[in-house]
PDB file of C-alpha atoms in Angstrom:
ATOM      1  CA  LEU P  77      64.264  81.202  -1.438  1.00 49.00           C
ATOM      2  CA  GLU P  78      67.453  79.501  -0.514  1.00 63.00           C
ATOM      3  CA  ASP P  79      70.267  81.487   1.417  1.00 76.00           C
ATOM      4  CA  PRO P  80      73.375  82.315  -0.339  1.00 80.00           C
ATOM      5  CA  THR P  81      76.749  81.362   0.135  1.00 84.00           C
ATOM      6  CA  LEU P  82      78.746  84.443  -0.088  1.00 85.00           C
ATOM      7  CA  MET P  83      82.078  82.781   0.611  1.00 87.00           C
ATOM      8  CA  VAL P  84      83.618  79.892   2.662  1.00 85.00           C
ATOM      9  CA  THR P  85      86.833  81.048   4.704  1.00 82.00           C
ATOM     10  CA  VAL P  86      89.160  79.483   7.650  1.00 83.00           C
ATOM     11  CA  TYR P  87      89.976  82.766   8.803  1.00 73.00           C
ATOM     12  CA  ASP P  88      87.634  85.638   9.442  1.00 59.00           C
ATOM     13  CA  LEU P  89      88.542  86.108  13.140  1.00 64.00           C
ATOM     14  CA  GLN P  90      85.869  88.540  14.541  1.00 59.00           C
ATOM     15  CA  SER P  91      87.497  88.742  17.956  1.00 56.00           C
ATOM     16  CA  ASN P  92      89.509  92.509  17.668  1.00 54.00           C
ATOM     17  CA  CYS P  93      86.445  93.803  19.283  1.00 52.00           C
ATOM     18  CA  ASN P  94      84.460  96.266  16.576  1.00 57.00           C
ATOM     19  CA  SER P  95      84.379  94.541  13.405  1.00 70.00           C
ATOM     20  CA  PRO P  96      84.923  96.690  10.083  1.00 74.00           C
ATOM     21  CA  ARG P  97      82.210  97.336   7.372  1.00 81.00           C
ATOM     22  CA  HIS P  98      81.936  93.698   5.599  1.00 87.00           C
ATOM     23  CA  ILE P  99      78.739  94.714   3.557  1.00 91.00           C
ATOM     24  CA  TYR P 100      77.727  97.666   1.788  1.00 95.00           C
ATOM     25  CA  VAL P 101      74.355  98.254  -0.079  1.00 96.00           C
ATOM     26  CA  HIS P 102      74.824 100.419  -3.048  1.00 96.00           C
ATOM     27  CA  PRO P 103      72.155 102.946  -3.751  1.00 95.00           C
ATOM     28  CA  ASP P 104      70.914 100.765  -6.909  1.00 96.00           C
ATOM     29  CA  GLY P 105      70.540  97.606  -4.726  1.00 96.00           C
ATOM     30  CA  THR P 106      73.806  95.846  -5.436  1.00 97.00           C
ATOM     31  CA  ILE P 107      75.886  94.997  -2.688  1.00 97.00           C
ATOM     32  CA  GLY P 108      79.373  94.133  -1.893  1.00 97.00           C
ATOM     33  CA  ALA P 109      80.718  92.039   0.985  1.00 95.00           C
ATOM     34  CA  VAL P 110      84.036  91.263   2.153  1.00 94.00           C
ATOM     35  CA  ALA P 111      85.856  89.068   4.790  1.00 90.00           C
ATOM     36  CA  THR P 112      89.219  88.248   5.833  1.00 89.00           C
ATOM     37  CA  TRP P 113      89.714  85.007   3.497  1.00 91.00           C
ATOM     38  CA  SER P 114      91.645  81.929   3.335  1.00 92.00           C
ATOM     39  CA  ALA P 115      91.523  78.419   1.835  1.00 92.00           C
ATOM     40  CA  ILE P 116      94.560  77.201   3.872  1.00 90.00           C
ATOM     41  CA  GLU P 117      94.907  76.722   7.563  1.00 88.00           C
ATOM     42  CA  ALA P 118      98.169  77.932   7.324  1.00 89.00           C
ATOM     43  CA  TYR P 119      96.679  81.203   6.062  1.00 90.00           C
ATOM     44  CA  THR P 120      99.662  81.847   3.821  1.00 92.00           C
ATOM     45  CA  ASP P 121      96.799  83.018   1.259  1.00 93.00           C
ATOM     46  CA  ARG P 122      95.218  85.286   3.656  1.00 93.00           C
ATOM     47  CA  GLY P 123      93.638  88.507   2.190  1.00 94.00           C
ATOM     48  CA  THR P 124      90.107  90.233   1.223  1.00 94.00           C
ATOM     49  CA  GLY P 125      87.683  87.681   0.264  1.00 94.00           C
ATOM     50  CA  TYR P 126      85.087  89.544  -2.199  1.00 96.00           C
ATOM     51  CA  ASN P 127      81.740  88.761  -3.495  1.00 97.00           C
ATOM     52  CA  TYR P 128      78.956  90.885  -5.457  1.00 97.00           C
ATOM     53  CA  PHE P 129      75.301  90.794  -5.950  1.00 96.00           C
ATOM     54  CA  ASP P 130      74.400  92.444  -8.726  1.00 96.00           C
ATOM     55  CA  GLY P 131      70.866  93.075  -7.987  1.00 94.00           C
ATOM     56  CA  THR P 132      69.507  89.743  -8.981  1.00 94.00           C
ATOM     57  CA  ALA P 133      72.107  86.977  -7.679  1.00 94.00           C
ATOM     58  CA  TRP P 134      75.411  86.639  -6.057  1.00 95.00           C
ATOM     59  CA  ALA P 135      78.491  85.690  -7.714  1.00 95.00           C
ATOM     60  CA  PRO P 136      80.233  82.397  -6.983  1.00 94.00           C
ATOM     61  CA  PRO P 137      81.820  82.226  -3.610  1.00 94.00           C
ATOM     62  CA  PRO P 138      85.621  83.776  -4.043  1.00 95.00           C
ATOM     63  CA  THR P 139      88.707  81.338  -4.502  1.00 95.00           C
ATOM     64  CA  ALA P 140      91.328  83.749  -4.037  1.00 95.00           C
ATOM     65  CA  ARG P 141      92.131  87.259  -2.513  1.00 96.00           C
ATOM     66  CA  ILE P 142      91.690  90.474  -4.196  1.00 96.00           C
ATOM     67  CA  GLU P 143      95.420  91.466  -3.476  1.00 95.00           C
ATOM     68  CA  SER P 144      98.678  90.076  -4.331  1.00 94.00           C
ATOM     69  CA  MET P 145     100.059  90.218  -0.812  1.00 94.00           C
ATOM     70  CA  ARG P 146      98.863  88.621   2.388  1.00 94.00           C
ATOM     71  CA  THR P 147      96.193  91.314   4.109  1.00 94.00           C
ATOM     72  CA  GLY P 148      93.927  91.422   7.066  1.00 89.00           C
ATOM     73  CA  TRP P 149      90.846  92.988   8.430  1.00 90.00           C
ATOM     74  CA  PRO P 150      89.087  94.347   5.218  1.00 93.00           C
ATOM     75  CA  SER P 151      86.438  97.207   5.499  1.00 95.00           C
ATOM     76  CA  TYR P 152      84.329  97.912   2.798  1.00 96.00           C
ATOM     77  CA  ALA P 153      82.791 100.997   0.849  1.00 97.00           C
ATOM     78  CA  ALA P 154      81.644 102.761  -2.086  1.00 98.00           C
ATOM     79  CA  TRP P 155      84.180 104.436  -3.988  1.00 98.00           C
ATOM     80  CA  GLY P 156      83.580 107.150  -6.869  1.00 96.00           C
ATOM     81  CA  ALA P 157      80.703 107.323  -9.179  1.00 95.00           C
ATOM     82  CA  ASN P 158      80.266 103.375  -9.581  1.00 97.00           C
ATOM     83  CA  GLY P 159      83.372 101.904  -7.739  1.00 98.00           C
ATOM     84  CA  GLU P 160      84.349 100.424  -4.281  1.00 98.00           C
ATOM     85  CA  CYS P 161      87.395 100.171  -2.156  1.00 98.00           C
ATOM     86  CA  VAL P 162      88.932  98.223   0.512  1.00 98.00           C
ATOM     87  CA  VAL P 163      91.065  99.316   3.072  1.00 97.00           C
ATOM     88  CA  ASN P 164      93.002  96.555   5.162  1.00 95.00           C
ATOM     89  CA  HIS P 165      96.407  95.927   7.244  1.00 95.00           C
ATOM     90  CA  VAL P 166      99.351  93.775   6.040  1.00 95.00           C
ATOM     91  CA  SER P 167     101.410  93.533   9.335  1.00 92.00           C
ATOM     92  CA  GLY P 168     102.687  95.431  12.225  1.00 90.00           C
ATOM     93  CA  THR P 169     105.659  96.367  10.196  1.00 91.00           C
ATOM     94  CA  ALA P 170     104.075  97.689   7.093  1.00 94.00           C
ATOM     95  CA  PRO P 171     101.659 100.774   5.933  1.00 96.00           C
ATOM     96  CA  LEU P 172      97.672 100.296   5.534  1.00 97.00           C
ATOM     97  CA  LYS P 173      96.723  99.115   2.092  1.00 97.00           C
ATOM     98  CA  ILE P 174      93.727 100.615   0.021  1.00 98.00           C
ATOM     99  CA  SER P 175      92.248  98.718  -2.970  1.00 98.00           C
ATOM    100  CA  THR P 176      90.001 100.317  -5.616  1.00 98.00           C
ATOM    101  CA  ARG P 177      88.211  99.697  -8.939  1.00 97.00           C
ATOM    102  CA  ALA P 178      86.228 101.952 -10.687  1.00 97.00           C
ATOM    103  CA  THR P 179      83.300  99.573 -11.389  1.00 98.00           C
ATOM    104  CA  LYS P 180      81.841  97.762  -8.842  1.00 97.00           C
ATOM    105  CA  GLY P 181      81.484  93.931  -9.319  1.00 97.00           C
ATOM    106  CA  THR P 182      84.024  93.804 -12.153  1.00 97.00           C
ATOM    107  CA  GLY P 183      87.529  94.580 -13.344  1.00 96.00           C
ATOM    108  CA  ALA P 184      90.770  94.529 -11.784  1.00 96.00           C
ATOM    109  CA  TRP P 185      91.761  95.859  -8.517  1.00 97.00           C
ATOM    110  CA  THR P 186      94.252  98.629  -7.733  1.00 97.00           C
ATOM    111  CA  THR P 187      96.259  98.312  -4.280  1.00 97.00           C
ATOM    112  CA  ALA P 188      98.259 101.222  -2.912  1.00 97.00           C
ATOM    113  CA  ASP P 189      99.872 102.089   0.271  1.00 96.00           C
ATOM    114  CA  ILE P 190      98.402 104.869   2.794  1.00 97.00           C
ATOM    115  CA  PRO P 191     101.523 106.468   4.062  1.00 94.00           C
ATOM    116  CA  SER P 192     102.097 105.508   7.621  1.00 94.00           C
ATOM    117  CA  PRO P 193     102.684 108.412   9.911  1.00 94.00           C
ATOM    118  CA  SER P 194     106.031 109.731  10.500  1.00 89.00           C
ATOM    119  CA  GLY P 195     108.039 107.899  13.059  1.00 83.00           C
ATOM    120  CA  ASN P 196     105.936 104.504  12.694  1.00 84.00           C
ATOM    121  CA  VAL P 197     106.052 101.857   9.945  1.00 82.00           C
ATOM    122  CA  GLY P 198     102.818  99.511  10.957  1.00 90.00           C
ATOM    123  CA  MET P 199      99.388 100.174  11.079  1.00 95.00           C
ATOM    124  CA  LEU P 200      96.909  97.720  12.272  1.00 94.00           C
ATOM    125  CA  TRP P 201      93.083  97.024  12.359  1.00 92.00           C
ATOM    126  CA  PRO P 202      91.792  99.761  10.057  1.00 95.00           C
ATOM    127  CA  ARG P 203      88.053 100.908   9.930  1.00 94.00           C
ATOM    128  CA  MET P 204      86.862 102.915   7.021  1.00 96.00           C
ATOM    129  CA  VAL P 205      84.083 104.751   5.419  1.00 97.00           C
ATOM    130  CA  THR P 206      83.310 106.856   2.318  1.00 97.00           C
ATOM    131  CA  ASN P 207      81.231 110.045   1.812  1.00 97.00           C
ATOM    132  CA  GLY P 208      81.035 113.264  -0.145  1.00 95.00           C
ATOM    133  CA  THR P 209      80.659 113.591  -4.076  1.00 87.00           C
ATOM    134  CA  ASP P 210      80.832 110.450  -5.433  1.00 94.00           C
ATOM    135  CA  ASN P 211      82.032 108.705  -2.376  1.00 97.00           C
ATOM    136  CA  MET P 212      85.722 110.368  -2.809  1.00 97.00           C
ATOM    137  CA  ASN P 213      86.439 111.315   0.873  1.00 98.00           C
ATOM    138  CA  ILE P 214      87.844 108.290   2.561  1.00 98.00           C
ATOM    139  CA  HIS P 215      87.807 108.433   6.248  1.00 98.00           C
ATOM    140  CA  VAL P 216      90.214 105.827   8.054  1.00 98.00           C
ATOM    141  CA  ILE P 217      90.839 105.151  11.978  1.00 97.00           C
ATOM    142  CA  ALA P 218      93.811 102.768  12.737  1.00 96.00           C
ATOM    143  CA  LEU P 219      96.103 101.713  15.361  1.00 95.00           C
ATOM    144  CA  THR P 220      99.736 101.902  15.270  1.00 96.00           C
ATOM    145  CA  ALA P 221     101.201  98.798  15.928  1.00 94.00           C
ATOM    146  CA  PRO P 222     101.759  98.061  19.355  1.00 94.00           C
ATOM    147  CA  THR P 223     105.298  96.618  20.315  1.00 94.00           C
ATOM    148  CA  ALA P 224     104.009  93.087  20.762  1.00 94.00           C
ATOM    149  CA  ASN P 225     103.263  93.088  16.843  1.00 91.00           C
ATOM    150  CA  GLY P 226     106.412  94.318  15.834  1.00 90.00           C
ATOM    151  CA  GLY P 227     105.557  98.292  16.036  1.00 91.00           C
ATOM    152  CA  THR P 228     107.174 100.876  18.196  1.00 91.00           C
ATOM    153  CA  VAL P 229     105.911 103.524  21.033  1.00 94.00           C
ATOM    154  CA  TYR P 230     104.385 106.066  19.249  1.00 94.00           C
ATOM    155  CA  ASN P 231     103.640 109.467  20.840  1.00 93.00           C
ATOM    156  CA  GLY P 232     104.350 108.057  24.223  1.00 94.00           C
ATOM    157  CA  MET P 233     101.503 105.160  23.431  1.00 95.00           C
ATOM    158  CA  ASP P 234     102.231 101.394  23.037  1.00 95.00           C
ATOM    159  CA  GLY P 235      99.209 101.333  20.178  1.00 95.00           C
ATOM    160  CA  CYS P 236      97.903 104.444  19.520  1.00 95.00           C
ATOM    161  CA  LEU P 237      94.582 105.249  17.762  1.00 96.00           C
ATOM    162  CA  LEU P 238      94.898 107.399  14.525  1.00 97.00           C
ATOM    163  CA  TYR P 239      92.626 109.103  11.954  1.00 98.00           C
ATOM    164  CA  ASN P 240      93.787 110.458   8.399  1.00 98.00           C
ATOM    165  CA  ARG P 241      91.447 111.139   5.622  1.00 98.00           C
ATOM    166  CA  SER P 242      91.702 111.508   1.500  1.00 98.00           C
ATOM    167  CA  LEU P 243      89.291 114.192   0.002  1.00 97.00           C
ATOM    168  CA  ASN P 244      90.384 112.777  -3.589  1.00 97.00           C
ATOM    169  CA  GLY P 245      89.824 109.138  -3.370  1.00 97.00           C
ATOM    170  CA  GLY P 246      93.224 108.360  -1.941  1.00 97.00           C
ATOM    171  CA  THR P 247      95.537 110.188  -4.145  1.00 97.00           C
ATOM    172  CA  THR P 248      96.840 112.088  -1.453  1.00 97.00           C
ATOM    173  CA  TRP P 249      96.155 111.687   2.554  1.00 98.00           C
ATOM    174  CA  GLU P 250      95.919 114.728   4.787  1.00 97.00           C
ATOM    175  CA  GLY P 251      97.922 113.045   7.549  1.00 96.00           C
ATOM    176  CA  TRP P 252      97.276 111.050  10.696  1.00 97.00           C
ATOM    177  CA  GLN P 253      95.904 112.568  13.617  1.00 96.00           C
ATOM    178  CA  GLN P 254      96.154 111.288  17.339  1.00 95.00           C
ATOM    179  CA  LEU P 255      92.447 110.497  18.707  1.00 92.00           C
TER     180      LEU P 255
END
């Protein structure tokens, strides 16, 4: 059996300590996989590279990111009855992004902001999991952007670790809590 090539990227830097969940095995044996992807060494096309195993074979490696904007450090999980979601960051001066689609392995992704905490715009390096009925509870931890990344001091911390959750699949969020 030959090992598959899921994707080829010039940018999947794993140096930010704890790597996010990049691979998820769904209960039916299908698999979703993501990475910080780029085909250009200047990284202007950087974003979430995605591939899917339908239970028999992997799709061809991606040739583009799933988002319309430059992103990084995706976390991947099941979402909804048969869907999937990705949470990642844009920059130290922008909110986190969540991309979802109702049917895993196929269809267009919908991308939205996860509101930043009051008094801080940028969030970085998110980690995300889902649980609950149909995986509609989304739990996210992320860091407010440090000043070196264009952020501001938050609650007296230059880079503050926060938690937020949505209990309705990302439609609304409960609000960031300092850890």
